PDB file of N, CA and C in Angstrom:
ATOM      1  N   MET A  13      50.837-179.644  83.287  1.00  0.00           N
ATOM      2  CA  MET A  13      50.740-179.291  81.900  1.00  0.00           C
ATOM      3  C   MET A  13      51.762-178.195  81.601  1.00  0.00           C
ATOM      4  N   ALA A  14      52.536-178.414  80.593  1.00  0.00           N
ATOM      5  CA  ALA A  14      53.592-177.462  80.246  1.00  0.00           C
ATOM      6  C   ALA A  14      52.999-176.272  79.516  1.00  0.00           C
ATOM      7  N   ARG A  15      53.503-175.142  79.846  1.00  0.00           N
ATOM      8  CA  ARG A  15      53.036-173.921  79.212  1.00  0.00           C
ATOM      9  C   ARG A  15      54.069-173.481  78.189  1.00  0.00           C
ATOM     10  N   THR A  16      53.615-173.274  76.974  1.00  0.00           N
ATOM     11  CA  THR A  16      54.549-172.830  75.941  1.00  0.00           C
ATOM     12  C   THR A  16      54.294-171.370  75.646  1.00  0.00           C
ATOM     13  N   ASN A  17      55.345-170.664  75.463  1.00  0.00           N
ATOM     14  CA  ASN A  17      55.245-169.252  75.113  1.00  0.00           C
ATOM     15  C   ASN A  17      55.401-169.122  73.610  1.00  0.00           C
ATOM     16  N   THR A  18      54.457-168.458  73.012  1.00  0.00           N
ATOM     17  CA  THR A  18      54.552-168.216  71.576  1.00  0.00           C
ATOM     18  C   THR A  18      54.685-166.724  71.345  1.00  0.00           C
ATOM     19  N   ILE A  19      55.426-166.405  70.346  1.00  0.00           N
ATOM     20  CA  ILE A  19      55.625-165.013  69.987  1.00  0.00           C
ATOM     21  C   ILE A  19      54.768-164.735  68.765  1.00  0.00           C
ATOM     22  N   SER A  20      53.871-163.792  68.906  1.00  0.00           N
ATOM     23  CA  SER A  20      53.027-163.437  67.763  1.00  0.00           C
ATOM     24  C   SER A  20      53.443-162.066  67.260  1.00  0.00           C
ATOM     25  N   SER A  21      53.509-161.961  65.973  1.00  0.00           N
ATOM     26  CA  SER A  21      53.869-160.672  65.400  1.00  0.00           C
ATOM     27  C   SER A  21      52.577-159.931  65.063  1.00  0.00           C
ATOM     28  N   PRO A  22      52.553-158.644  65.352  1.00  0.00           N
ATOM     29  CA  PRO A  22      51.346-157.870  65.034  1.00  0.00           C
ATOM     30  C   PRO A  22      51.174-157.749  63.521  1.00  0.00           C
ATOM     31  N   LEU A  23      49.926-157.574  63.122  1.00  0.00           N
ATOM     32  CA  LEU A  23      49.658-157.409  61.701  1.00  0.00           C
ATOM     33  C   LEU A  23      50.144-156.049  61.233  1.00  0.00           C
ATOM     34  N   SER A  24      50.559-156.028  60.000  1.00  0.00           N
ATOM     35  CA  SER A  24      51.002-154.746  59.438  1.00  0.00           C
ATOM     36  C   SER A  24      49.782-153.867  59.177  1.00  0.00           C
ATOM     37  N   LEU A  25      50.030-152.607  58.966  1.00  0.00           N
ATOM     38  CA  LEU A  25      48.954-151.658  58.708  1.00  0.00           C
ATOM     39  C   LEU A  25      48.165-152.049  57.465  1.00  0.00           C
ATOM     40  N   SER A  26      48.851-152.483  56.430  1.00  0.00           N
ATOM     41  CA  SER A  26      48.143-152.847  55.199  1.00  0.00           C
ATOM     42  C   SER A  26      47.264-154.084  55.417  1.00  0.00           C
ATOM     43  N   ASP A  27      47.742-155.049  56.220  1.00  0.00           N
ATOM     44  CA  ASP A  27      46.923-156.230  56.513  1.00  0.00           C
ATOM     45  C   ASP A  27      45.677-155.846  57.312  1.00  0.00           C
ATOM     46  N   ARG A  28      45.834-154.931  58.264  1.00  0.00           N
ATOM     47  CA  ARG A  28      44.684-154.472  59.044  1.00  0.00           C
ATOM     48  C   ARG A  28      43.704-153.693  58.186  1.00  0.00           C
ATOM     49  N   MET A  29      44.217-152.907  57.247  1.00  0.00           N
ATOM     50  CA  MET A  29      43.344-152.154  56.346  1.00  0.00           C
ATOM     51  C   MET A  29      42.546-153.090  55.441  1.00  0.00           C
ATOM     52  N   VAL A  30      43.191-154.105  54.921  1.00  0.00           N
ATOM     53  CA  VAL A  30      42.494-155.074  54.063  1.00  0.00           C
ATOM     54  C   VAL A  30      41.413-155.786  54.856  1.00  0.00           C
ATOM     55  N   ALA A  31      41.722-156.224  56.064  1.00  0.00           N
ATOM     56  CA  ALA A  31      40.734-156.907  56.895  1.00  0.00           C
ATOM     57  C   ALA A  31      39.579-155.972  57.247  1.00  0.00           C
ATOM     58  N   GLY A  32      39.873-154.722  57.571  1.00  0.00           N
ATOM     59  CA  GLY A  32      38.834-153.749  57.899  1.00  0.00           C
ATOM     60  C   GLY A  32      37.939-153.438  56.714  1.00  0.00           C
ATOM     61  N   LEU A  33      38.528-153.268  55.550  1.00  0.00           N
ATOM     62  CA  LEU A  33      37.731-152.998  54.348  1.00  0.00           C
ATOM     63  C   LEU A  33      36.862-154.187  53.975  1.00  0.00           C
ATOM     64  N   PHE A  34      37.398-155.386  54.128  1.00  0.00           N
ATOM     65  CA  PHE A  34      36.608-156.590  53.849  1.00  0.00           C
ATOM     66  C   PHE A  34      35.439-156.695  54.813  1.00  0.00           C
ATOM     67  N   ALA A  35      35.676-156.452  56.091  1.00  0.00           N
ATOM     68  CA  ALA A  35      34.606-156.509  57.085  1.00  0.00           C
ATOM     69  C   ALA A  35      33.550-155.443  56.807  1.00  0.00           C
ATOM     70  N   ALA A  36      33.977-154.237  56.429  1.00  0.00           N
ATOM     71  CA  ALA A  36      33.026-153.168  56.121  1.00  0.00           C
ATOM     72  C   ALA A  36      32.200-153.504  54.882  1.00  0.00           C
ATOM     73  N   ALA A  37      32.839-154.054  53.863  1.00  0.00           N
ATOM     74  CA  ALA A  37      32.107-154.426  52.647  1.00  0.00           C
ATOM     75  C   ALA A  37      31.112-155.545  52.927  1.00  0.00           C
ATOM     76  N   LEU A  38      31.521-156.532  53.703  1.00  0.00           N
ATOM     77  CA  LEU A  38      30.618-157.621  54.054  1.00  0.00           C
ATOM     78  C   LEU A  38      29.439-157.110  54.872  1.00  0.00           C
ATOM     79  N   GLY A  39      29.702-156.247  55.837  1.00  0.00           N
ATOM     80  CA  GLY A  39      28.630-155.677  56.650  1.00  0.00           C
ATOM     81  C   GLY A  39      27.676-154.836  55.817  1.00  0.00           C
ATOM     82  N   ALA A  40      28.206-154.017  54.925  1.00  0.00           N
ATOM     83  CA  ALA A  40      27.352-153.194  54.067  1.00  0.00           C
ATOM     84  C   ALA A  40      26.504-154.069  53.157  1.00  0.00           C
ATOM     85  N   PHE A  41      27.095-155.107  52.621  1.00  0.00           N
ATOM     86  CA  PHE A  41      26.334-156.027  51.771  1.00  0.00           C
ATOM     87  C   PHE A  41      25.197-156.673  52.549  1.00  0.00           C
ATOM     88  N   MET A  42      25.468-157.081  53.780  1.00  0.00           N
ATOM     89  CA  MET A  42      24.433-157.726  54.581  1.00  0.00           C
ATOM     90  C   MET A  42      23.319-156.744  54.940  1.00  0.00           C
ATOM     91  N   ILE A  43      23.680-155.531  55.319  1.00  0.00           N
ATOM     92  CA  ILE A  43      22.660-154.538  55.702  1.00  0.00           C
ATOM     93  C   ILE A  43      21.829-154.124  54.494  1.00  0.00           C
ATOM     94  N   PHE A  44      22.474-153.774  53.393  1.00  0.00           N
ATOM     95  CA  PHE A  44      21.723-153.330  52.229  1.00  0.00           C
ATOM     96  C   PHE A  44      21.028-154.496  51.536  1.00  0.00           C
ATOM     97  N   GLY A  45      21.623-155.678  51.580  1.00  0.00           N
ATOM     98  CA  GLY A  45      20.952-156.855  51.017  1.00  0.00           C
ATOM     99  C   GLY A  45      19.667-157.163  51.759  1.00  0.00           C
ATOM    100  N   ALA A  46      19.701-157.050  53.075  1.00  0.00           N
ATOM    101  CA  ALA A  46      18.490-157.272  53.857  1.00  0.00           C
ATOM    102  C   ALA A  46      17.521-156.111  53.693  1.00  0.00           C
ATOM    103  N   GLY A  47      18.016-154.918  53.526  1.00  0.00           N
ATOM    104  CA  GLY A  47      17.146-153.755  53.390  1.00  0.00           C
ATOM    105  C   GLY A  47      16.367-153.732  52.092  1.00  0.00           C
ATOM    106  N   PHE A  48      16.951-154.235  51.026  1.00  0.00           N
ATOM    107  CA  PHE A  48      16.281-154.200  49.728  1.00  0.00           C
ATOM    108  C   PHE A  48      15.613-155.515  49.351  1.00  0.00           C
ATOM    109  N   ALA A  49      15.773-156.546  50.152  1.00  0.00           N
ATOM    110  CA  ALA A  49      15.138-157.827  49.860  1.00  0.00           C
ATOM    111  C   ALA A  49      13.671-157.786  50.259  1.00  0.00           C
ATOM    112  N   HIS A  50      12.877-158.564  49.572  1.00  0.00           N
ATOM    113  CA  HIS A  50      11.460-158.677  49.924  1.00  0.00           C
ATOM    114  C   HIS A  50      11.339-159.467  51.217  1.00  0.00           C
ATOM    115  N   SER A  51      10.315-159.177  51.994  1.00  0.00           N
ATOM    116  CA  SER A  51      10.186-159.798  53.312  1.00  0.00           C
ATOM    117  C   SER A  51      10.029-161.315  53.215  1.00  0.00           C
ATOM    118  N   ASN A  52       9.377-161.824  52.168  1.00  0.00           N
ATOM    119  CA  ASN A  52       9.232-163.274  52.056  1.00  0.00           C
ATOM    120  C   ASN A  52      10.576-163.949  51.768  1.00  0.00           C
ATOM    121  N   VAL A  53      11.484-163.254  51.090  1.00  0.00           N
ATOM    122  CA  VAL A  53      12.819-163.794  50.832  1.00  0.00           C
ATOM    123  C   VAL A  53      13.591-163.907  52.144  1.00  0.00           C
ATOM    124  N   LEU A  54      13.503-162.870  52.974  1.00  0.00           N
ATOM    125  CA  LEU A  54      14.196-162.900  54.267  1.00  0.00           C
ATOM    126  C   LEU A  54      13.631-163.997  55.159  1.00  0.00           C
ATOM    127  N   HIS A  55      12.309-164.141  55.168  1.00  0.00           N
ATOM    128  CA  HIS A  55      11.690-165.179  55.989  1.00  0.00           C
ATOM    129  C   HIS A  55      12.127-166.562  55.526  1.00  0.00           C
ATOM    130  N   ASP A  56      12.098-166.792  54.224  1.00  0.00           N
ATOM    131  CA  ASP A  56      12.494-168.102  53.699  1.00  0.00           C
ATOM    132  C   ASP A  56      13.965-168.397  53.981  1.00  0.00           C
ATOM    133  N   THR A  57      14.811-167.380  53.895  1.00  0.00           N
ATOM    134  CA  THR A  57      16.230-167.570  54.178  1.00  0.00           C
ATOM    135  C   THR A  57      16.445-167.919  55.647  1.00  0.00           C
ATOM    136  N   ALA A  58      15.802-167.176  56.541  1.00  0.00           N
ATOM    137  CA  ALA A  58      15.933-167.474  57.968  1.00  0.00           C
ATOM    138  C   ALA A  58      15.384-168.855  58.281  1.00  0.00           C
ATOM    139  N   HIS A  59      14.301-169.226  57.634  1.00  0.00           N
ATOM    140  CA  HIS A  59      13.696-170.544  57.832  1.00  0.00           C
ATOM    141  C   HIS A  59      14.659-171.650  57.393  1.00  0.00           C
ATOM    142  N   ASP A  60      15.280-171.480  56.233  1.00  0.00           N
ATOM    143  CA  ASP A  60      16.222-172.481  55.733  1.00  0.00           C
ATOM    144  C   ASP A  60      17.463-172.578  56.609  1.00  0.00           C
ATOM    145  N   VAL A  61      17.935-171.445  57.131  1.00  0.00           N
ATOM    146  CA  VAL A  61      19.109-171.463  58.007  1.00  0.00           C
ATOM    147  C   VAL A  61      18.783-172.206  59.297  1.00  0.00           C
ATOM    148  N   ARG A  62      17.604-171.995  59.833  1.00  0.00           N
ATOM    149  CA  ARG A  62      17.206-172.721  61.048  1.00  0.00           C
ATOM    150  C   ARG A  62      17.216-174.221  60.794  1.00  0.00           C
ATOM    151  N   HIS A  63      16.662-174.646  59.667  1.00  0.00           N
ATOM    152  CA  HIS A  63      16.652-176.068  59.340  1.00  0.00           C
ATOM    153  C   HIS A  63      18.082-176.594  59.130  1.00  0.00           C
ATOM    154  N   ALA A  64      18.919-175.830  58.472  1.00  0.00           N
ATOM    155  CA  ALA A  64      20.290-176.264  58.219  1.00  0.00           C
ATOM    156  C   ALA A  64      21.079-176.435  59.501  1.00  0.00           C
ATOM    157  N   ASN A  65      20.760-175.622  60.526  1.00  0.00           N
ATOM    158  CA  ASN A  65      21.447-175.727  61.812  1.00  0.00           C
ATOM    159  C   ASN A  65      20.788-176.701  62.780  1.00  0.00           C
ATOM    160  N   GLY A  66      19.713-177.330  62.334  1.00  0.00           N
ATOM    161  CA  GLY A  66      19.074-178.351  63.152  1.00  0.00           C
ATOM    162  C   GLY A  66      18.085-177.840  64.170  1.00  0.00           C
ATOM    163  N   PHE A  67      17.676-176.574  64.076  1.00  0.00           N
ATOM    164  CA  PHE A  67      16.694-176.027  65.019  1.00  0.00           C
ATOM    165  C   PHE A  67      15.288-176.268  64.484  1.00  0.00           C
ATOM    166  N   PRO A  68      14.409-176.765  65.329  1.00  0.00           N
ATOM    167  CA  PRO A  68      13.019-176.913  64.873  1.00  0.00           C
ATOM    168  C   PRO A  68      12.354-175.541  64.799  1.00  0.00           C
ATOM    169  N   CYS A  69      11.502-175.357  63.841  1.00  0.00           N
ATOM    170  CA  CYS A  69      10.835-174.072  63.724  1.00  0.00           C
ATOM    171  C   CYS A  69       9.337-174.213  63.462  1.00  0.00           C
ATOM    172  N   HIS A  70       8.825-175.400  63.453  1.00  0.00           N
ATOM    173  CA  HIS A  70       7.374-175.581  63.287  1.00  0.00           C
ATOM    174  C   HIS A  70       6.871-176.289  64.512  1.00  0.00           C
TER     175      HIS A  70
END
């Protein structure tokens, strides 16, 4: 099997900052969204995700 060498250029500082800010905003949304949601909403969401991924839960 032939091995190919690829040259990858590092991301610029601004690209890394945008990616970091997006990840932080997404994480904050997930933490605070789960923190302020009612417990039955979280249970129903987890239940629906299990079904969507094909895992049995009953």
